[in-house]
Short mmCIF file of C-alpha atoms in Angstrom, two decimals:
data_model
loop_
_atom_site.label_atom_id
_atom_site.label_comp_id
_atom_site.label_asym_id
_atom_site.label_seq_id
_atom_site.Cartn_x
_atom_site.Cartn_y
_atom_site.Cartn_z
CA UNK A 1 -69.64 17.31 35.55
CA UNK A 2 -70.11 20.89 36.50
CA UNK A 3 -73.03 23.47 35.77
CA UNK A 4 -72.34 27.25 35.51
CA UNK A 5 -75.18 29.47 36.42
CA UNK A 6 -76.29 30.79 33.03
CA UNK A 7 -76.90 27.03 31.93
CA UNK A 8 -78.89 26.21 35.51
CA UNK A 9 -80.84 29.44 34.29
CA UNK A 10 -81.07 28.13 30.40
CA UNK A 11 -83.02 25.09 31.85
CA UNK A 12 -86.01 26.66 32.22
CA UNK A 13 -86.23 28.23 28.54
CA UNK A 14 -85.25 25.23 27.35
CA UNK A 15 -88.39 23.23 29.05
CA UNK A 16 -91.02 25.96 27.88
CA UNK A 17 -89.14 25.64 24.58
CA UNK A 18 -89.68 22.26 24.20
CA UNK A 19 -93.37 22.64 25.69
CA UNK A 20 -94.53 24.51 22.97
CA UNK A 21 -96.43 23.40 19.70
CA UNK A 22 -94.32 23.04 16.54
CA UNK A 23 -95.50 25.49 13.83
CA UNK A 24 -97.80 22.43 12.41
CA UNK A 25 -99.85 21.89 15.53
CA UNK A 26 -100.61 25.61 15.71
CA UNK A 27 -101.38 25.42 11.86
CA UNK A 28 -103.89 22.78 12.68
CA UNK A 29 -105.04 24.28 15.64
CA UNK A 30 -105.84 27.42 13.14
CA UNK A 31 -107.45 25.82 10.62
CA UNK A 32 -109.74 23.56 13.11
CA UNK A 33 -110.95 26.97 14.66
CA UNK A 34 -111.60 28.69 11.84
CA UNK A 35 -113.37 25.78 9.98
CA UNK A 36 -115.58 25.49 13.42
CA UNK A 37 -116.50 28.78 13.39
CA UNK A 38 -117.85 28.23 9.65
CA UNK A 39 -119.57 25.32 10.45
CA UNK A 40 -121.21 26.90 12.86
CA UNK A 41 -122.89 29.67 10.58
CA UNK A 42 -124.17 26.37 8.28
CA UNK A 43 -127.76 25.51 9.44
CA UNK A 44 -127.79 21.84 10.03
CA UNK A 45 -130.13 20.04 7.81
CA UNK A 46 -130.67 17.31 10.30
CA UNK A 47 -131.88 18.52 13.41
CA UNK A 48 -134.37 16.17 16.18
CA UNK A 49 -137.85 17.84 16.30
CA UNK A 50 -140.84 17.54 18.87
CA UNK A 51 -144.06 17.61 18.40
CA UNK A 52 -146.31 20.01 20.11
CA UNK A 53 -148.20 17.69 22.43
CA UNK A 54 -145.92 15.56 24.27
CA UNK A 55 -148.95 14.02 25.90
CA UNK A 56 -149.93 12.74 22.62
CA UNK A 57 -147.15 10.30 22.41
CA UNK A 58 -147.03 9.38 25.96
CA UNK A 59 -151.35 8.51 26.07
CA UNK A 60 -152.06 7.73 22.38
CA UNK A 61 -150.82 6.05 19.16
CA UNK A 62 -147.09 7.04 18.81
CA UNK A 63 -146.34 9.35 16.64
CA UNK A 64 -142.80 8.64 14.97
CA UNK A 65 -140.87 11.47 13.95
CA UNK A 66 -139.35 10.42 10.64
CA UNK A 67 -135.43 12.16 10.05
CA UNK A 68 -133.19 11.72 7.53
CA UNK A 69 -130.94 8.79 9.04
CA UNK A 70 -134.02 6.65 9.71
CA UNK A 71 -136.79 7.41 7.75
CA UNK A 72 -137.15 4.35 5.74
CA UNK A 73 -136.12 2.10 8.22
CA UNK A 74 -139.10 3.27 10.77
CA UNK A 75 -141.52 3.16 8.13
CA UNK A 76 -140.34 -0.70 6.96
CA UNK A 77 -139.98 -2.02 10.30
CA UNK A 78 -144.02 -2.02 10.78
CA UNK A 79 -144.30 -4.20 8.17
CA UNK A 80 -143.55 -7.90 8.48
CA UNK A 81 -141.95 -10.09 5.94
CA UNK A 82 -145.00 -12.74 5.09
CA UNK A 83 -147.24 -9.97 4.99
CA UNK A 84 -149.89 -9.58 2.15
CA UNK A 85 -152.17 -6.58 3.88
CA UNK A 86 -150.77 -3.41 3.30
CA UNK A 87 -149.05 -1.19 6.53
CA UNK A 88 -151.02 2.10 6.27
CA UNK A 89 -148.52 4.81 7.25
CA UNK A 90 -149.81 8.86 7.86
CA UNK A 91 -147.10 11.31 7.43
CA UNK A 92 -148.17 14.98 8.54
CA UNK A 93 -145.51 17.13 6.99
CA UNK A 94 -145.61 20.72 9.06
CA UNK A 95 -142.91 23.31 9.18
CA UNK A 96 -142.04 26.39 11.14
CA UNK A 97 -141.73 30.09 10.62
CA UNK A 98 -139.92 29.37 7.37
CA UNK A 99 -141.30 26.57 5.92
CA UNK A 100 -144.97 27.21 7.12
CA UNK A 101 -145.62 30.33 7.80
CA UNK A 102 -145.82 29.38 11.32
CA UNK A 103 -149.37 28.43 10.44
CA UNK A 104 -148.87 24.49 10.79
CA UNK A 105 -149.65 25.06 14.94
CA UNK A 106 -153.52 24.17 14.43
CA UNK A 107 -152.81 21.01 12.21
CA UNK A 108 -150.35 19.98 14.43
CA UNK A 109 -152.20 20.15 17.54
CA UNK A 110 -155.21 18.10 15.73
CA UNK A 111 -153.26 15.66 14.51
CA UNK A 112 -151.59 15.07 18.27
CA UNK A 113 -155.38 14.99 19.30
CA UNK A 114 -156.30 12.27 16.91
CA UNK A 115 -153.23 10.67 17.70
CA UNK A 116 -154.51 10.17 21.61
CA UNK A 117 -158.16 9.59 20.29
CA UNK A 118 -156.70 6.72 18.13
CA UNK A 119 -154.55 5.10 21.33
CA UNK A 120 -157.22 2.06 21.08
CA UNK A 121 -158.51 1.78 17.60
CA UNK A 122 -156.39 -1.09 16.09
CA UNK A 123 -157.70 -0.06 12.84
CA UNK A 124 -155.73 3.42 13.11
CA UNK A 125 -153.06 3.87 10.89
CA UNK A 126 -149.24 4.56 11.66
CA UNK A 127 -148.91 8.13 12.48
CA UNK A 128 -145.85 10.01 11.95
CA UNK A 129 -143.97 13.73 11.57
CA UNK A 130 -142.12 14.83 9.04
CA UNK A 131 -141.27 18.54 9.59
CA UNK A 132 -139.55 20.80 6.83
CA UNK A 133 -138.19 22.72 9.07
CA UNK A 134 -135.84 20.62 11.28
CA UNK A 135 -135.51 18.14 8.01
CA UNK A 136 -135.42 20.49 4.70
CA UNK A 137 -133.24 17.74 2.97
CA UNK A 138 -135.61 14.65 3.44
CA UNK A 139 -138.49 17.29 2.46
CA UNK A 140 -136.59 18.02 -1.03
CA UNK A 141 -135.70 14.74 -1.47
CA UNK A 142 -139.84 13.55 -1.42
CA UNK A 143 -140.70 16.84 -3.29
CA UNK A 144 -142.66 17.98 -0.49
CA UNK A 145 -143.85 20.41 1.41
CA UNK A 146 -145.86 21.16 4.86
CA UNK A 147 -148.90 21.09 5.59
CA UNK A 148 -149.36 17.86 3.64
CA UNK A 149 -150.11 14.46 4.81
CA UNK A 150 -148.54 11.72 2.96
CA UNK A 151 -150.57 8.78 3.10
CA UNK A 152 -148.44 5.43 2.44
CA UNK A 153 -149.32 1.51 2.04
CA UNK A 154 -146.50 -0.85 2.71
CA UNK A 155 -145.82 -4.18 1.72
CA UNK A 156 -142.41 -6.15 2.27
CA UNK A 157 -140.04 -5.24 -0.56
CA UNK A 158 -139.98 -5.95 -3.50
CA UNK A 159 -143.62 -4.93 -4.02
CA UNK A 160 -144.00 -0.96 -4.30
CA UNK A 161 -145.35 1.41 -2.13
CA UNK A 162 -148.53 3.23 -2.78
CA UNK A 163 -148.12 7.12 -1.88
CA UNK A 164 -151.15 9.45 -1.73
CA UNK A 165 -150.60 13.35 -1.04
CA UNK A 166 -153.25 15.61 0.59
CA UNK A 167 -153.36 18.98 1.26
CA UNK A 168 -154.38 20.60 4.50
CA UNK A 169 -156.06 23.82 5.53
CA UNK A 170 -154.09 25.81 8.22
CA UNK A 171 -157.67 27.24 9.67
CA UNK A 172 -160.16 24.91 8.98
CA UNK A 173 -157.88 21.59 9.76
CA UNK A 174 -159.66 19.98 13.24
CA UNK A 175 -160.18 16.07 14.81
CA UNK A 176 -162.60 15.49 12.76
CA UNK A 177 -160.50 16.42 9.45
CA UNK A 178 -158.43 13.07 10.15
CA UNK A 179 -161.62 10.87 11.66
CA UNK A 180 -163.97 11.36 8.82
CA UNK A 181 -161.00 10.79 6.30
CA UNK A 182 -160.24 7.51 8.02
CA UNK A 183 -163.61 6.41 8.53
CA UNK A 184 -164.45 6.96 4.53
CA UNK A 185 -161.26 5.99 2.83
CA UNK A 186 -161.79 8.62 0.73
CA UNK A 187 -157.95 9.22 0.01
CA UNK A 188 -158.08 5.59 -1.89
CA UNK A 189 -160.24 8.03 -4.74
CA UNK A 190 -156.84 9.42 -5.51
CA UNK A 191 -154.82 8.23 -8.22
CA UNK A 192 -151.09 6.83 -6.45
CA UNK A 193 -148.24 8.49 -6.97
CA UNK A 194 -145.73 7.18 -9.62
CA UNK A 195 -143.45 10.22 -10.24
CA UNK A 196 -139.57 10.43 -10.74
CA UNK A 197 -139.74 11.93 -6.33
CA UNK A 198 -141.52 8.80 -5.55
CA UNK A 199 -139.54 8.24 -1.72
CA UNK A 200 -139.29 4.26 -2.13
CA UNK A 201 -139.68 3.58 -6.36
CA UNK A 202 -138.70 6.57 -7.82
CA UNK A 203 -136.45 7.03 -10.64
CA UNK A 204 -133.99 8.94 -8.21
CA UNK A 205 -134.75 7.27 -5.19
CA UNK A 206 -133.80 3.75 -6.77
CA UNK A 207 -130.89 5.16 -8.25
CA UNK A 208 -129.65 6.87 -5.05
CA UNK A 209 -129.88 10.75 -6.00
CA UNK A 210 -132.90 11.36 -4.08
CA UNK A 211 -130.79 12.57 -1.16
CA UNK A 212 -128.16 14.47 -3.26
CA UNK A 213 -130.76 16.36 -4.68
CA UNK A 214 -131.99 17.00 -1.61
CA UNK A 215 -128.64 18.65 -0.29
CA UNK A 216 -128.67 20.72 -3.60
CA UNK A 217 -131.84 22.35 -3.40
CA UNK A 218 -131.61 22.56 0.41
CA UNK A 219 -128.10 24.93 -0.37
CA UNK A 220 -129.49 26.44 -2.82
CA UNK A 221 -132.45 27.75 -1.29
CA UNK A 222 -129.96 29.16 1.35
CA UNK A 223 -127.31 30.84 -0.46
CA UNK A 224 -127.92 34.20 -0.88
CA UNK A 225 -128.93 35.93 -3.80
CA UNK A 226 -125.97 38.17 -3.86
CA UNK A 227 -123.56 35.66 -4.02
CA UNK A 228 -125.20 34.15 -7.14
CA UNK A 229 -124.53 37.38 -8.72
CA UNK A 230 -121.41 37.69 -7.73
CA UNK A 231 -120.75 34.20 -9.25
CA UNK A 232 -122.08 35.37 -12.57
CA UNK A 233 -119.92 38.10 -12.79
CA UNK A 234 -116.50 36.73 -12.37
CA UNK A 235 -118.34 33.94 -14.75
CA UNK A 236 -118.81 36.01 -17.35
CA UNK A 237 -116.26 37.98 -16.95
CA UNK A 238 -113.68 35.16 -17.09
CA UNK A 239 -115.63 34.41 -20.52
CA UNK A 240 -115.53 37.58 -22.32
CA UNK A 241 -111.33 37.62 -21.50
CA UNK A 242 -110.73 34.26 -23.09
CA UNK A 243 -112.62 35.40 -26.06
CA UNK A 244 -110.74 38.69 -26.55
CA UNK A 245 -107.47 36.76 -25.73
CA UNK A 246 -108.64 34.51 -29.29
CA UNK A 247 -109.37 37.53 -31.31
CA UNK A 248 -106.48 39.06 -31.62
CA UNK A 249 -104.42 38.80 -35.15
CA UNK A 250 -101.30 37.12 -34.77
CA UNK A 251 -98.32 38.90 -34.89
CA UNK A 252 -95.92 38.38 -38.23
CA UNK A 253 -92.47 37.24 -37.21
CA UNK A 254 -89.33 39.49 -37.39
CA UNK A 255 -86.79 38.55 -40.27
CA UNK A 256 -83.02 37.59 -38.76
CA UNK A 257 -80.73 40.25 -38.68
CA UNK A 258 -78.36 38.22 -40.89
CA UNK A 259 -80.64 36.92 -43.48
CA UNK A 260 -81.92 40.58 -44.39
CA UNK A 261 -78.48 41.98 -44.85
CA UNK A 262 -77.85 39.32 -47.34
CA UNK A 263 -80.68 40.24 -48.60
CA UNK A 264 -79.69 43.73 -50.06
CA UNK A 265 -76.11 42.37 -50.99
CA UNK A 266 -77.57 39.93 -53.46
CA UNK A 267 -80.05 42.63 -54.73
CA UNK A 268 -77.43 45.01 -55.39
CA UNK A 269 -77.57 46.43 -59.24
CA UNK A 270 -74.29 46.16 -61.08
CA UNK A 271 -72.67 48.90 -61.95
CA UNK A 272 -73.27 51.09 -58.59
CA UNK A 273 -69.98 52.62 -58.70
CA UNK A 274 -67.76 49.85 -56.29
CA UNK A 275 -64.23 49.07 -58.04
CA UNK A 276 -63.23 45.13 -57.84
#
């Protein structure tokens, strides 16, 4: 078989040709980028957080940091199945710039102290962080908000779960906030919470919307006004045409040609003059 030049020269082309993406793959490719580049203006609603004072966790009582994945799970795996005492869990909900102000810096920092004061006091409860700002879902899905602590006492399912809430001061919060609160029990004064946000027995929690809720107010306290508006407009809008489209009179149908000619034939007078 012989080659003439301009195929040996065609080769090439025809490699690069058949190197290249079909019009689908660079369709996908598209779409991926684009939909990457969207994602990445969505603030995740999931995000790890730290506390503070690493040394807190390292030389005292660990301090769980509670996220939306795992939250239930750490707080039920303290508690063991033949148990009839109560787990006593403390939750210190904080925030950041957004969610506290960035006023939450002095609670924190006191409760990482108490946290290393506590590292031999079997007594102590669970300590934990739940912060708003790295987890705004699981903080809309308990109906909460920082600076709280969420005082809990676990038994082994079924038997519910007592939930206290207690505000904190973002100046006057210290050591001895948490140590004298411990040492009188005083939080027990306080009725338990039974509401429809309850995180283990609620009415949404047992039914599984606690979480989509959640997600709902999470976006909507992050979509923009503007676009709200914007959505009420072309709302309303859409509205007010369908209405105007059902207003209007209907329109009486045209007579046949054929039928209207008859018509006047049959209506005719006699006599008008037309010899038979």
């Amino acid at each position: 078989m012989r080659f003439s030049t301009a195929t040996l020269l065609a080769l090439p082309l025809l490699a690069a040709a058949t190197q290249e993406a079909s019009p689908l793959d660079q369709a996908k490719a598209q779409a991926e980028y684009w939909l990457g580049k969207i994602a990445s203006y969505i603030p995740n609603p999931n995000k790890p957080h730290s506390p503070q004072e690493p040394a807190a966790k390292a030389g005292g009582r660990t301090l769980k940091i509670l996220t939306l994945n795992d939250w239930e799970q750490t707080i039920r795996s303290s508690v063991k199945s033949a148990s009839t005492k109560p787990e006593e869990w403390w939750i210190l909900v904080t925030g950041g710039n957004k969610t506290c102000f960035g006023q939450c810096g002095q609670i924190e920092k006191a409760f990482n102290e108490t946290a290393l004061l506590w590292s031999h006091n079997p007594t102590a409860p669970h300590l934990g962080y739940l912060n708003c700002e790295a987890q705004p879902v699981l903080c809309n899905a308990w109906s909460t908000g920082a600076p709280t602590l969420q005082i809990f006492e676990v038994l082994p399912p079924p038997a519910k779960v007592d939930v206290r809430s207690r505000s904190l001061n973002t100046t006057t919060t210290t050591v001895k906030t948490f140590t004298d609160l411990h040492a009188s029990k005083a939080w027990k004064e306080q009725t338990p919470y039974e509401g429809l946000f309850h995180p283990f027995d609620g009415f949404f929690a047992k039914n599984g919307l606690a979480v989509p809720l959640g997600y709902f107010f999470w976006a909507f306290a992050i979509i923009p006004s503007w676009m709200f508006m914007i959505g009420i407009s072309f709302l309303s809008r859409t509205i007010m045409s369908n209405r105007a489209m059902g207003t209007q009179p209907a329109r009486p149908a045209a007579a046949p040609a054929g039928g209207a000619a008859l018509a006047r034939v049959r209506g005719a007078p006699p006599g008008d003059g037309v010899s038979y």
